[in-house]
Coordinates of C-alpha atoms in Angstrom, one line a residue:
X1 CA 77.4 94.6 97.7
X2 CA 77.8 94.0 101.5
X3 CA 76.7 96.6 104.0
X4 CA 79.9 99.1 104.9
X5 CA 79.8 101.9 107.6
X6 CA 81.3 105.5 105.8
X7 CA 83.0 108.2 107.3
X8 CA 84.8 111.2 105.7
X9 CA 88.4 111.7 107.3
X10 CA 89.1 115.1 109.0
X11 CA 93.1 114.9 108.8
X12 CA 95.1 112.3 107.6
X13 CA 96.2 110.9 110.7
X14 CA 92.5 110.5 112.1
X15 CA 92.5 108.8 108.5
X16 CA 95.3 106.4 109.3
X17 CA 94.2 106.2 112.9
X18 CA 90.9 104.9 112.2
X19 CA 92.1 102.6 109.0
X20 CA 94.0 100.9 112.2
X21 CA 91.0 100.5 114.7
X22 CA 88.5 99.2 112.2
X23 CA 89.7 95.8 111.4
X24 CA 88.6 95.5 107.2
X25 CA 88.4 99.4 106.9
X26 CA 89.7 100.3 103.4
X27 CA 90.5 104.2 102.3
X28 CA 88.4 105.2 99.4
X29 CA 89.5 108.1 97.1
X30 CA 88.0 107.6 93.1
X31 CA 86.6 104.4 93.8
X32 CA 87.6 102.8 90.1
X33 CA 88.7 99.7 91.2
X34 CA 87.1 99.4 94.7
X35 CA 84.4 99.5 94.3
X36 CA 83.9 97.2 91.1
X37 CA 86.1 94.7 93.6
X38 CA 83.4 95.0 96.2
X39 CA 80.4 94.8 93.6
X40 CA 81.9 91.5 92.9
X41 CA 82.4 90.6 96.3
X42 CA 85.9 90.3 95.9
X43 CA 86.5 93.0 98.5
X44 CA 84.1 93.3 101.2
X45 CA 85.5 96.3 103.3
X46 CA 83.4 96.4 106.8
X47 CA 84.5 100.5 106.8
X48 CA 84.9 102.7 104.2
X49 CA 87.0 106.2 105.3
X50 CA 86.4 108.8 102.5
X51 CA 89.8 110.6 102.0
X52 CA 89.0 113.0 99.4
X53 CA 88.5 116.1 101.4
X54 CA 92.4 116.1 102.8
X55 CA 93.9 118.5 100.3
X56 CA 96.3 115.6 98.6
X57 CA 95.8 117.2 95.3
X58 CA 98.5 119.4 94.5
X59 CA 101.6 119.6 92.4
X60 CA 104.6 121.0 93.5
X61 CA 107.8 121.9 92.7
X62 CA 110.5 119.9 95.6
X63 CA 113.4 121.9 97.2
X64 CA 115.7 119.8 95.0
X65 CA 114.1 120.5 91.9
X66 CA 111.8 117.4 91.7
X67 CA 108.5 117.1 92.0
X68 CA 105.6 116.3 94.7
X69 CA 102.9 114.9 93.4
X70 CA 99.7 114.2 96.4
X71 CA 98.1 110.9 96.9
X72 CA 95.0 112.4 95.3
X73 CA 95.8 114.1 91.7
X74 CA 93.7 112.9 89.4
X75 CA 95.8 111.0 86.5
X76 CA 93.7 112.8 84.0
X77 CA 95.4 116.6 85.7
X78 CA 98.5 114.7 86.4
X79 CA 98.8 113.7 82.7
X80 CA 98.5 117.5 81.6
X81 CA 100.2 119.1 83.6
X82 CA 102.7 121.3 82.2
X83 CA 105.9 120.0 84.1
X84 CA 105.2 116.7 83.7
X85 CA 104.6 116.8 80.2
X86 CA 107.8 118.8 79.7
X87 CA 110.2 117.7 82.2
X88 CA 108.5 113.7 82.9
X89 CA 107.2 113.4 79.7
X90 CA 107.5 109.4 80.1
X91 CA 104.7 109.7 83.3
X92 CA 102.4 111.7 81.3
X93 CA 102.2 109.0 78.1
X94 CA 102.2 106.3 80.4
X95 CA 99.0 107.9 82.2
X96 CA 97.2 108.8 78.6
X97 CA 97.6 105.1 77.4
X98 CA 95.9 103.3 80.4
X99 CA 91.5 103.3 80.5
X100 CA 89.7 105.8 79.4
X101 CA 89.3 109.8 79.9
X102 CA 86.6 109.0 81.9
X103 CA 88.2 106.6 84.6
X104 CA 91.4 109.0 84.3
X105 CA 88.8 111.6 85.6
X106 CA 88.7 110.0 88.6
X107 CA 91.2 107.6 89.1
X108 CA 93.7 109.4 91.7
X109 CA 97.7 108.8 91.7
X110 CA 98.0 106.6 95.2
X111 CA 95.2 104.7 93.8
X112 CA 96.7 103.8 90.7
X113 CA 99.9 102.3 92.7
X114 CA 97.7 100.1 94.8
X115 CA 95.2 98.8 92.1
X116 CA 94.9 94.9 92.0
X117 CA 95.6 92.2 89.5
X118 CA 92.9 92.1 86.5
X119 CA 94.3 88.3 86.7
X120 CA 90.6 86.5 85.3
X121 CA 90.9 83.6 87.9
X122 CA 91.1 86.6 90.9
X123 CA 88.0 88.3 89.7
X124 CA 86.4 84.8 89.0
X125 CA 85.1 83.9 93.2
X126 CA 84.0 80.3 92.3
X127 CA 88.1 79.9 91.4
X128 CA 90.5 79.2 94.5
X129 CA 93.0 82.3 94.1
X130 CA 95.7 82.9 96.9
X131 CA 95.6 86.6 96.4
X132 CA 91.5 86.2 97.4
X133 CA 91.9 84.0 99.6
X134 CA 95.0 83.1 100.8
X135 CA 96.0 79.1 101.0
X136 CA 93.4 78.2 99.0
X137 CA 96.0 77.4 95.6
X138 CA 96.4 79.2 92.3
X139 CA 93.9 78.4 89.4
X140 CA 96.0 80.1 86.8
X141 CA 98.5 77.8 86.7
X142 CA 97.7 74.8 84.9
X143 CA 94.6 77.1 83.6
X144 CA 94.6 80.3 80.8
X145 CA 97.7 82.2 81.1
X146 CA 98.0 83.8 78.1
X147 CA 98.1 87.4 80.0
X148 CA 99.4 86.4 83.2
X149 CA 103.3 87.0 84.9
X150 CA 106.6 85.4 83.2
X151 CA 108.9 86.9 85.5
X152 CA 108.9 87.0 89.2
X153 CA 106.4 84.5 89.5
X154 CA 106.2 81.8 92.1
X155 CA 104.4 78.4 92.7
X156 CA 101.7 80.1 94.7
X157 CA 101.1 83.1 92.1
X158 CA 101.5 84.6 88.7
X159 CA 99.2 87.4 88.4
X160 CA 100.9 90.7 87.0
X161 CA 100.4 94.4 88.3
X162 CA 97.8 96.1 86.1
X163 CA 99.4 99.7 86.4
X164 CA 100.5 101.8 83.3
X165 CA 101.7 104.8 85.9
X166 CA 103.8 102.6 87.8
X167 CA 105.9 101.6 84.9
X168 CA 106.8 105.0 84.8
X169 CA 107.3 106.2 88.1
X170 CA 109.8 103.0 88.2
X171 CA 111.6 104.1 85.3
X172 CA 112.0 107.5 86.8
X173 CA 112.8 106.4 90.7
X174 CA 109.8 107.9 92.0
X175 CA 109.8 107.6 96.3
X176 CA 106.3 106.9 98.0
X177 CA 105.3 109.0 101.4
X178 CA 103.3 107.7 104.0
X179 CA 101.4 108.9 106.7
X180 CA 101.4 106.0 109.9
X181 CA 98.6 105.9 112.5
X182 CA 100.6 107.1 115.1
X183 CA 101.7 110.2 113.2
X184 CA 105.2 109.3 111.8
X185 CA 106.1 109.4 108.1
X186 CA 108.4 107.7 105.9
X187 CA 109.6 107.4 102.2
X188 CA 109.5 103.8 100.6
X189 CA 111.7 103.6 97.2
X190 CA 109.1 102.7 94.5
X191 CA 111.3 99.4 94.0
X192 CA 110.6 98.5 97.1
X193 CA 107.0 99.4 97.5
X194 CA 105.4 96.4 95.0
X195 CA 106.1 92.6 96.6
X196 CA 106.7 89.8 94.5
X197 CA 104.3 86.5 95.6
X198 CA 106.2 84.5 97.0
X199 CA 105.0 82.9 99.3
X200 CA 102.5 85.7 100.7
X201 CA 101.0 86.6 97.0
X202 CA 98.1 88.5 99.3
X203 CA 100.5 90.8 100.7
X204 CA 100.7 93.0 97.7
X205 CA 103.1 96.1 98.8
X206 CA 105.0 97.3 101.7
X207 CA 102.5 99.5 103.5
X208 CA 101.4 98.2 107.2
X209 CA 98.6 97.8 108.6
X210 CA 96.4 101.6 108.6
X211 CA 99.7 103.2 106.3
X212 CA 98.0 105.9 104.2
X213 CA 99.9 106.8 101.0
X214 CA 100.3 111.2 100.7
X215 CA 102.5 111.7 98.4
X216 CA 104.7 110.1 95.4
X217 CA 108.2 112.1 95.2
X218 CA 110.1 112.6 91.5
X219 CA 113.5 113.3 91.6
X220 CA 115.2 116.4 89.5
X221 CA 114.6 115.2 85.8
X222 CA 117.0 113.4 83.9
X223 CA 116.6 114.6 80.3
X224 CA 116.9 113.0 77.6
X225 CA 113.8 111.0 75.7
X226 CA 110.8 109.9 77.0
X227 CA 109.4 106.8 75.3
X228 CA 106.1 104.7 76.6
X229 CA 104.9 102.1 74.1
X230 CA 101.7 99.6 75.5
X231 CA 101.3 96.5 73.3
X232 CA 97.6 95.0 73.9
X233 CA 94.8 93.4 72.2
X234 CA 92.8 96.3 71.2
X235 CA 93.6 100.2 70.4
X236 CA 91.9 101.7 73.8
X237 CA 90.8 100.8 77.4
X238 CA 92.9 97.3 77.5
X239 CA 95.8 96.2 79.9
X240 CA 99.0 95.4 78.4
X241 CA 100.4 92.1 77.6
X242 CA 103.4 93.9 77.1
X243 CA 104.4 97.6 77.7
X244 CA 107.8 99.4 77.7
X245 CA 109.0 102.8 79.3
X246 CA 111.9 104.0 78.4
X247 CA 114.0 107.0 79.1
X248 CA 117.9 107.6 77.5
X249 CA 120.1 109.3 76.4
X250 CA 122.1 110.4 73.5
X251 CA 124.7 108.5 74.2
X252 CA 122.8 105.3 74.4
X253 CA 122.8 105.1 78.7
X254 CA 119.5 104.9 80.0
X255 CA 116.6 103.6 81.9
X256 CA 113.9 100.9 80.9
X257 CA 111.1 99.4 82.9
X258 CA 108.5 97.0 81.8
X259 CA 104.8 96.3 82.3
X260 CA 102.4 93.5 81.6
X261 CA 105.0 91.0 82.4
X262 CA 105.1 90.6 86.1
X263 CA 104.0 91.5 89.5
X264 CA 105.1 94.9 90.0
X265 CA 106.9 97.0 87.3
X266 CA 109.8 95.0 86.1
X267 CA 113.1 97.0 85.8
X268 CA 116.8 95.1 86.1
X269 CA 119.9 96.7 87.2
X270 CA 121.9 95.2 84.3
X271 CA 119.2 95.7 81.9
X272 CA 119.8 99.5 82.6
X273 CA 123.6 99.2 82.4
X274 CA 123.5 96.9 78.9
X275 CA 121.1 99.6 76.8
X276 CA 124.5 101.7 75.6
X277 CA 125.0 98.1 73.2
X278 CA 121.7 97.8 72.5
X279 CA 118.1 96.1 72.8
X280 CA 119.7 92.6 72.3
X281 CA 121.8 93.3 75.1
X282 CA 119.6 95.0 77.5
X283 CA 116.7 92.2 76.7
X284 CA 119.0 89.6 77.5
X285 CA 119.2 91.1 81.0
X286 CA 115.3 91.9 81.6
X287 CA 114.2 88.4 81.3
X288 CA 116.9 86.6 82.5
X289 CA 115.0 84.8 84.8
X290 CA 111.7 84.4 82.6
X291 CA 109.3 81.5 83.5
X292 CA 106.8 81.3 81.0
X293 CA 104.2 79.1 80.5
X294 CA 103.8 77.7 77.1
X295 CA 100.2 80.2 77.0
X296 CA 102.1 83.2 77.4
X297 CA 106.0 82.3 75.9
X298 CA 105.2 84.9 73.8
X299 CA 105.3 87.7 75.4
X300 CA 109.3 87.1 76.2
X301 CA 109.8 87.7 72.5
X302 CA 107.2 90.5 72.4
X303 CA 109.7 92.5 75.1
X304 CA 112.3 91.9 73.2
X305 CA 110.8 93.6 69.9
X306 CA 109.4 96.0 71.4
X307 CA 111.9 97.1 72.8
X308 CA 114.0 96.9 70.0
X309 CA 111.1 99.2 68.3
X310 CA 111.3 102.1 71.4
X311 CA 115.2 102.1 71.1
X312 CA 115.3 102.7 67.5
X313 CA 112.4 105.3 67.8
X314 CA 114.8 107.1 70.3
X315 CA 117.4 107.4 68.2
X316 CA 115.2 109.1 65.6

């Protein structure tokens, strides 16, 4: 690990402030993917800023009858909490099926947005990656892909988004707030928060340069059942190859979002609309615009049945 300078934020602007006048300054909350990334060199942050003192840990109830969750609930106390599990019920199963107790100890909810790939070839420095280190090409394709993206992909990347949590919060239109460095907030949809490569596969969300995440918003719940199901190669503490939030309704309408399959929790419109006449249907939709690689081709099927499997759970 590189030497760093440290500081602990007083407010969250000073936060933001400084995050914009330390060029390769990086906030640092639970740590559980930081740091491994600078362990392995992969980050190498010049400035830490210690944001855990700025009282982002509380759950409350919105105006609207939502919820506001802060940047720095844990997932473990997010998980259990009683609204959540009662009224978001989705969000809580999602959080109890991704790593262990222990990393959901510390692992905080802004955090868990913003985690990076666990793409092999990113963690893997003696591999040219474009998320590393940007121009340098994509190993992954043409190379072992049996985990990697088959849906929003592009010639220069396709590495999924690791989060279980995200899933969720897509499924149930959570809104991100941030704090800028010169004071001013604003609200990004979570559907527009998560970039697809492009191009720019380095540029991973929509925050600018010093934006400080405070807050994810919920919207009033929405009823109705709450289904997460995580396919993966072992029973605990693995990323999904395929995973599958659902929430509908008893008369078929609905939401579904999926993970493990792209990069940034994959949700479609039409997918949504087609659920009332069925998993066929809403499938069909979802990976429309699948490019798979002959390593992975698999997992297009694996949506399909497993989302076949949360639909006819559902309806009991």
């Amino acid at each position: 690990m590189r030497a760093f300078t440290f500081e602990r934020a007083r407010s969250i602007r000073s936060a933001a402030e400084s995050a914009s006048n330390n060029p390769g300054s990086k906030f640092i909350a639970g740590g559980t993917n930081l740091l491994d990334l600078m362990k392995l060199e992969i980050e190498v942050p010049t400035h830490l800023i210690d944001v855990n003192g700025l009282g982002l840990d509380k759950i409350e109830a919105t105006s609207d009858g939502g919820l506001r969750i802060g940047a720095l609930v844990r997932n473990t106390d997010l998980a259990a909490n009683d609204v959540v599990r009662r009224h978001y019920g989705l969000l809580s199963r999602a959080l109890v099926a991704g790593a262990s107790g222990q990393l959901r100890n510390k692992a905080t909810t802004a955090g868990n947005l913003l985690q990076r790939t666990r793409c092999p070839y990113f963690y893997d420095t003696a591999q040219p990656c474009n998320k590393r280190t940007p121009g340098s090409g994509c190993s992954a394709i043409g190379g072992v892909t049996r985990q990697l993206g088959v849906i929003g992909t592009s010639e220069a990347c396709i590495a999924t988004h690791p989060s279980d949590m995200a899933v969720a919060m897509r499924a149930l239109d959570a809104v991100i707030e941030t704090t800028r460095p010169d004071g001013t907030s604003r609200s990004i949809p979570i559907a527009e928060f998560h970039h697809l490569p492009g191009d720019v596969p380095h540029i991973e969300t929509a925050l600018e340069k010093g934006e400080m995440v405070t807050a994810v918003i919920l919207p009033k719940p929405i009823g109705g059942k709450h289904i997460y199901r995580k396919v993966r190669d072992r029973a605990s503490y693995a990323f999904a190859l395929v995973s599958v939030g659902l929430v509908i309704q008893a008369d078929g309408t609905g939401r579904v979002a999926v993970g493990g399959v792209a990069p940034k929790p994959w949700r479609v419109d039409a997918a949504d609309a087609a659920l009332p006449d069925g998993a066929k249907a809403a499938w069909t939709q979802l990976m429309a615009d699948a490019r798979p690689t002959d390593d992975n081709r698999f997992k297009v099927t694996l949506v399909e049945r497993t989302l076949a499997a949360v639909i006819e759970e559902a309806r009991g």
